[in-house]
Amino acid sequence: MILSAKQIEKIQKEAYRLGFVACGFTSLRKFDKEKTRFDKWLQSGFHGEMTFLERNAEKRFNPSLLGESFRSAIVVLMNYYPKEKTEAGKIPKVSKYAMGKDYHTVVKEKLCGLQQFINDEISPISGRCFVDSAPIYETRLAVDAGLGWKGKNTLLINKKYGSFVFIGEILSDLEVSENPTVEPNHCGSCTRCIDACPTGALQPDFLDATKCISYLTIEKKSYEKPDKLKTQPWVYGCDICQDVCPWNQKPEPTTIAEFSPKQFLLSAGISEWVKLNEPEFKNLFSDSPLLRTGFKRMQRNLKWIKNERGS
Ligand code: SF4
Ligand code: SF4
């Protein structure tokens, strides 16, 4: 079924009602150029221990392989920029996206609500909702849907909401008659993110994940870290290359209550962190992305911070 302009408008209206800040449509295509770049990146070993990236490369760059009937993507963005500020001082820092409830659950629930709306109000569709839950090149789909451009910090940047947004998509058998105008890349000659990256992970045209603080504190499973790579004050993730971006300088705080930061993350010093035992950690972060790293690796991250501080 080909979506009419009126139906697209109706879906967008419902997406905004559900709390999404942008909603675009695009037909599916193969990302051949991106796949070639990605293959080279993998061959260079810049993905480190993230061996899961070596699997499903065909699907990642050809989303129609995720479902025989899939023709298009409805791509949505959800703003997660928290209005609460972390206390000043040397507290261990957590990336903004992980301060509230796990986005996989929160965004997916609302996205499936949108799919249900389409089934009820437009037409029954054969489709699936995805939120960072399958090998899909989501940034590229969002670019194709006219929602922003891929910044030099490797993230999607939306003109109004910057990069502090989650991406979700419904792949389905719906068809769009024409694709939206793609937003030009507005990075221009800016290199603030590259200049600010403390480990040199961010290069002009690629990311060496093995040096990235987000990778080191979240994805890396082994316990050793090259001494020259400093992670402190980050205990989970890193926002530096986003915080410095000119497109993130006037962030609008999220209206999604589930993304309100946990009080502990706003104020706990390192002594409070290290005092947490495993059951306390699991209880405190049972609904949080921090559970992904787990208690033991979080202890490791705290140890790295302490070693770097010499405390
Ligand atoms: S997240 Fe931090 S370490 Fe990773 S590229 Fe950005 S600034 Fe560099
Ligand atoms: S800091 Fe500058 S170069 Fe980096 S993503 Fe933002 S606009 Fe682009």
Coordinates of C-alpha atoms and ligand atoms in Angstrom, one line a residue:
M1 CA 0.0 0.0 0.0
I2 CA 1.4 3.4 -1.0
L3 CA 1.0 6.0 1.8
S4 CA -0.8 9.2 0.8
A5 CA 0.4 12.6 2.1
K6 CA -2.7 12.7 4.4
Q7 CA -1.8 9.3 5.9
I8 CA 1.8 10.4 6.4
E9 CA 0.6 13.5 8.2
K10 CA -1.7 11.4 10.4
I11 CA 1.1 9.0 11.4
Q12 CA 3.4 11.9 12.2
K13 CA 0.8 13.5 14.4
E14 CA 0.4 10.3 16.3
A15 CA 4.2 10.0 16.6
Y16 CA 4.4 13.5 18.2
R17 CA 1.5 12.7 20.5
L18 CA 3.5 9.6 21.7
G19 CA 6.5 11.8 22.5
F20 CA 8.7 11.5 19.4
V21 CA 10.2 14.7 18.3
A22 CA 10.6 13.8 14.6
C23 CA 9.1 11.3 12.3
G24 CA 10.2 10.6 8.7
F25 CA 9.6 8.1 6.0
T26 CA 12.0 6.5 3.5
S27 CA 11.9 3.6 1.1
L28 CA 14.6 0.9 1.8
R29 CA 17.7 0.7 -0.2
K30 CA 21.1 -1.0 -0.1
F31 CA 24.0 1.0 1.5
D32 CA 26.8 -0.3 -0.7
K33 CA 29.3 2.6 -0.2
E34 CA 28.8 2.4 3.5
K35 CA 29.3 -1.3 3.6
T36 CA 32.6 -1.0 1.8
R37 CA 33.8 1.6 4.3
F38 CA 32.5 -0.6 7.2
D39 CA 34.3 -3.7 5.9
K40 CA 37.6 -1.8 5.7
W41 CA 37.0 -0.5 9.3
L42 CA 36.5 -4.0 10.5
Q43 CA 39.6 -5.2 8.7
S44 CA 41.6 -2.5 10.5
G45 CA 40.3 -3.9 13.8
F46 CA 38.9 -0.6 15.0
H47 CA 35.9 -2.5 16.4
G48 CA 38.0 -4.1 19.1
E49 CA 36.2 -6.8 21.0
M50 CA 32.8 -6.0 19.5
T51 CA 32.8 -9.1 17.4
F52 CA 29.0 -9.0 17.1
L53 CA 29.6 -6.3 14.4
E54 CA 31.3 -8.9 12.2
R55 CA 28.0 -10.8 11.9
N56 CA 25.0 -9.9 9.8
A57 CA 26.9 -7.4 7.6
E58 CA 24.6 -8.1 4.7
K59 CA 21.5 -7.2 6.7
R60 CA 23.1 -4.2 8.3
F61 CA 23.6 -2.6 4.9
N62 CA 20.5 -3.9 3.2
P63 CA 17.5 -3.5 5.6
S64 CA 15.0 -5.2 3.2
L65 CA 16.8 -8.5 4.1
L66 CA 15.2 -8.2 7.6
G67 CA 11.8 -9.1 6.2
E68 CA 10.8 -10.3 2.7
S69 CA 7.8 -7.9 2.5
F70 CA 9.6 -4.8 3.9
R71 CA 9.6 -1.8 1.6
S72 CA 10.0 1.3 3.8
A73 CA 11.1 2.6 7.1
I74 CA 9.2 5.0 9.4
V75 CA 12.0 6.5 11.4
V76 CA 11.4 8.4 14.6
L77 CA 13.6 10.3 17.0
M78 CA 13.2 10.7 20.8
N79 CA 14.9 13.4 22.7
Y80 CA 16.6 12.2 25.8
Y81 CA 18.5 15.3 27.0
P82 CA 17.9 15.4 30.8
K83 CA 16.8 18.7 32.4
E84 CA 18.5 17.8 35.7
K85 CA 22.2 18.6 36.0
T86 CA 24.7 16.4 37.7
E87 CA 26.3 17.9 40.8
A88 CA 29.5 19.8 40.1
G89 CA 32.7 18.2 41.4
K90 CA 34.6 15.0 40.7
I91 CA 31.7 12.5 40.7
P92 CA 32.0 9.5 38.3
K93 CA 30.1 10.5 35.2
V94 CA 27.5 8.5 33.2
S95 CA 26.5 9.3 29.6
K96 CA 23.3 11.2 29.5
Y97 CA 21.5 8.5 27.4
A98 CA 21.9 6.0 30.3
M99 CA 20.8 8.1 33.2
G100 CA 17.2 7.1 33.2
K101 CA 15.3 3.9 32.2
D102 CA 16.7 1.7 29.4
Y103 CA 15.8 3.3 26.1
H104 CA 15.4 0.0 24.4
T105 CA 12.2 -0.6 26.5
V106 CA 11.0 3.0 26.6
V107 CA 11.3 3.8 22.9
K108 CA 10.2 0.4 21.7
E109 CA 7.0 0.5 23.7
K110 CA 6.1 3.8 22.1
L111 CA 7.1 2.7 18.7
C112 CA 5.0 -0.4 18.9
G113 CA 2.2 1.9 20.0
L114 CA 2.7 3.8 16.7
Q115 CA 2.6 0.5 14.8
Q116 CA -0.6 -0.4 16.5
F117 CA -2.1 3.0 15.5
I118 CA -1.2 2.4 11.9
N119 CA -2.8 -1.1 12.0
D120 CA -6.0 0.4 13.5
E121 CA -6.3 3.7 11.8
I122 CA -4.5 3.4 8.4
S123 CA -4.2 -0.2 7.3
P124 CA -3.0 -3.5 8.8
I125 CA 0.7 -3.8 8.0
S126 CA 3.3 -6.4 8.1
G127 CA 6.1 -4.7 10.0
R128 CA 8.5 -4.8 12.9
C129 CA 9.7 -2.2 15.4
F130 CA 13.5 -1.8 16.0
V131 CA 15.4 0.2 18.6
D132 CA 19.1 -0.6 18.4
S133 CA 17.9 -4.2 18.5
A134 CA 18.9 -5.6 15.2
P135 CA 21.8 -5.1 12.7
I136 CA 20.4 -2.0 11.1
Y137 CA 22.4 1.1 10.0
E138 CA 19.9 3.4 11.8
T139 CA 21.8 6.6 11.4
R140 CA 21.8 6.2 7.6
L141 CA 18.0 5.3 7.6
A142 CA 17.4 8.5 9.6
V143 CA 19.4 10.5 7.2
D144 CA 17.4 9.1 4.3
A145 CA 14.2 9.9 6.1
G146 CA 15.3 13.6 6.1
L147 CA 15.8 13.7 9.9
G148 CA 19.4 15.0 10.0
W149 CA 22.9 14.4 8.9
K150 CA 25.7 12.1 10.1
G151 CA 28.1 14.4 12.0
K152 CA 31.9 14.0 12.3
N153 CA 31.2 12.6 15.8
T154 CA 29.6 9.7 13.9
L155 CA 26.1 10.4 15.3
L156 CA 22.9 11.7 13.7
I157 CA 22.5 15.4 14.2
N158 CA 19.0 16.8 13.9
K159 CA 18.9 20.6 13.2
K160 CA 16.5 21.2 16.1
Y161 CA 17.4 18.6 18.7
G162 CA 21.1 18.0 18.0
S163 CA 22.4 14.6 18.7
F164 CA 20.9 13.7 22.1
V165 CA 18.2 11.6 20.4
F166 CA 17.4 8.0 20.2
I167 CA 16.5 6.5 16.8
G168 CA 13.8 3.9 16.3
E169 CA 12.2 2.6 13.1
I170 CA 9.3 0.5 11.9
L171 CA 10.2 -1.5 8.8
S172 CA 7.1 -2.6 7.0
D173 CA 5.4 -3.4 3.7
L174 CA 4.1 0.2 3.4
E175 CA 5.4 2.1 0.4
V176 CA 6.2 5.8 0.0
S177 CA 5.7 7.5 -3.3
E178 CA 8.7 9.8 -2.9
N179 CA 11.6 10.1 -0.5
P180 CA 12.1 13.3 1.5
T181 CA 14.8 15.8 0.8
V182 CA 17.9 14.8 2.6
E183 CA 19.3 17.4 5.1
P184 CA 22.7 18.6 3.9
N185 CA 25.6 18.0 6.2
H186 CA 26.0 21.2 8.3
C187 CA 29.3 20.2 10.0
G188 CA 31.2 22.4 7.5
S189 CA 34.8 23.1 8.6
C190 CA 34.0 22.5 12.3
T191 CA 36.2 20.0 14.0
R192 CA 35.3 20.6 17.7
C193 CA 34.3 17.0 18.4
I194 CA 37.6 15.7 16.9
D195 CA 39.7 18.3 18.8
A196 CA 37.9 17.6 22.1
C197 CA 38.2 13.8 22.0
P198 CA 40.5 13.1 24.9
T199 CA 41.8 9.8 23.7
G200 CA 42.3 10.5 19.9
A201 CA 39.6 7.9 19.2
L202 CA 37.8 10.3 16.8
Q203 CA 39.6 10.9 13.6
P204 CA 38.5 13.1 10.7
D205 CA 36.9 10.3 8.8
F206 CA 36.6 7.3 11.2
L207 CA 36.3 6.3 14.8
D208 CA 38.9 4.0 16.4
A209 CA 36.5 2.4 18.9
T210 CA 39.3 0.7 20.7
K211 CA 40.4 4.1 22.1
C212 CA 36.9 5.4 22.7
I213 CA 35.9 5.8 26.4
S214 CA 32.3 4.6 25.6
Y215 CA 33.8 1.4 24.2
L216 CA 36.3 1.0 27.0
T217 CA 33.7 1.4 29.8
I218 CA 30.7 -0.3 28.2
E219 CA 31.6 -2.8 25.5
K220 CA 35.1 -3.9 26.4
K221 CA 35.0 -7.2 28.2
S222 CA 38.6 -7.7 29.2
Y223 CA 40.0 -6.0 32.2
E224 CA 43.2 -4.5 30.9
K225 CA 43.4 -1.0 29.4
P226 CA 46.4 0.7 27.9
D227 CA 47.7 3.1 30.6
K228 CA 47.9 6.0 28.2
L229 CA 44.1 5.9 27.6
K230 CA 42.4 7.8 30.5
T231 CA 38.7 7.2 31.1
Q232 CA 38.2 9.3 34.2
P233 CA 35.8 10.8 35.2
W234 CA 33.6 8.5 33.0
V235 CA 32.3 5.4 34.6
Y236 CA 29.9 4.6 31.8
G237 CA 30.0 6.1 28.3
C238 CA 31.3 9.5 27.4
D239 CA 29.5 12.6 26.0
I240 CA 32.5 14.9 25.3
C241 CA 32.1 14.8 21.4
Q242 CA 28.4 15.6 21.8
D243 CA 28.7 18.2 24.5
V244 CA 31.1 20.4 22.5
C245 CA 29.0 20.2 19.3
P246 CA 27.5 23.6 18.3
W247 CA 24.3 21.9 17.4
N248 CA 23.9 20.7 21.0
Q249 CA 24.4 24.1 22.7
K250 CA 20.7 24.9 23.3
P251 CA 19.3 21.6 24.1
E252 CA 15.6 21.3 24.8
P253 CA 15.1 19.0 27.8
T254 CA 13.2 15.8 27.2
T255 CA 9.5 15.5 28.2
I256 CA 9.8 11.7 28.6
A257 CA 9.5 11.0 32.3
E258 CA 11.3 7.7 32.0
F259 CA 14.5 9.5 31.0
S260 CA 14.7 11.4 34.2
P261 CA 18.1 10.6 35.8
K262 CA 18.3 8.4 38.8
Q263 CA 19.2 10.5 41.8
F264 CA 22.2 8.4 42.6
L265 CA 23.7 9.2 39.2
L266 CA 23.3 12.9 39.7
S267 CA 25.1 13.1 43.0
A268 CA 27.0 10.0 44.1
G269 CA 30.7 10.4 44.6
I270 CA 33.2 7.6 44.0
S271 CA 33.1 6.4 47.6
E272 CA 29.3 5.8 47.3
W273 CA 29.9 4.0 44.0
V274 CA 32.5 1.6 45.4
K275 CA 30.3 0.9 48.5
L276 CA 27.6 -0.6 46.3
N277 CA 27.6 -4.4 46.6
E278 CA 26.3 -6.6 43.8
P279 CA 22.7 -6.9 44.9
E280 CA 22.5 -3.2 45.6
F281 CA 23.9 -2.5 42.1
K282 CA 21.4 -4.8 40.5
N283 CA 18.5 -3.4 42.4
L284 CA 19.5 0.2 41.7
F285 CA 20.1 -0.4 37.9
S286 CA 17.5 -3.2 37.2
D287 CA 15.8 -1.0 34.6
S288 CA 18.9 0.9 33.4
P289 CA 21.3 0.5 30.5
L290 CA 24.1 0.2 33.2
L291 CA 23.0 -3.3 33.8
R292 CA 24.6 -4.2 30.4
T293 CA 28.0 -3.5 31.8
G294 CA 27.3 -5.5 34.9
F295 CA 28.6 -5.2 38.4
K296 CA 32.1 -6.6 37.8
R297 CA 32.9 -4.4 34.9
M298 CA 31.5 -1.4 36.7
Q299 CA 33.9 -2.2 39.5
R300 CA 36.7 -2.3 36.9
N301 CA 35.7 1.1 35.6
L302 CA 35.8 2.5 39.1
K303 CA 39.2 1.0 39.6
W304 CA 40.5 2.7 36.5
I305 CA 39.2 6.0 37.7
K306 CA 40.8 5.5 41.1
N307 CA 44.1 4.5 39.6
E308 CA 44.1 7.5 37.3
R309 CA 43.4 9.8 40.2
G310 CA 46.0 8.1 42.4
S311 CA 43.4 7.6 45.1
Ligands
SF4_1 S1 32.7 9.3 23.1 FE1 34.5 10.3 24.1 S2 36.2 9.0 23.7 FE2 34.6 8.4 22.3 S3 35.0 9.5 20.4 FE3 33.5 10.8 21.7 S4 34.9 12.1 22.8 FE4 36.1 10.5 22.0
SF4_2 S1 31.3 19.2 16.7 FE1 31.3 20.2 14.7 S2 32.2 18.6 13.4 FE2 31.6 17.6 15.2 S3 29.6 16.8 14.8 FE3 29.3 18.8 15.7 S4 29.2 20.2 14.0 FE4 30.0 18.3 13.2

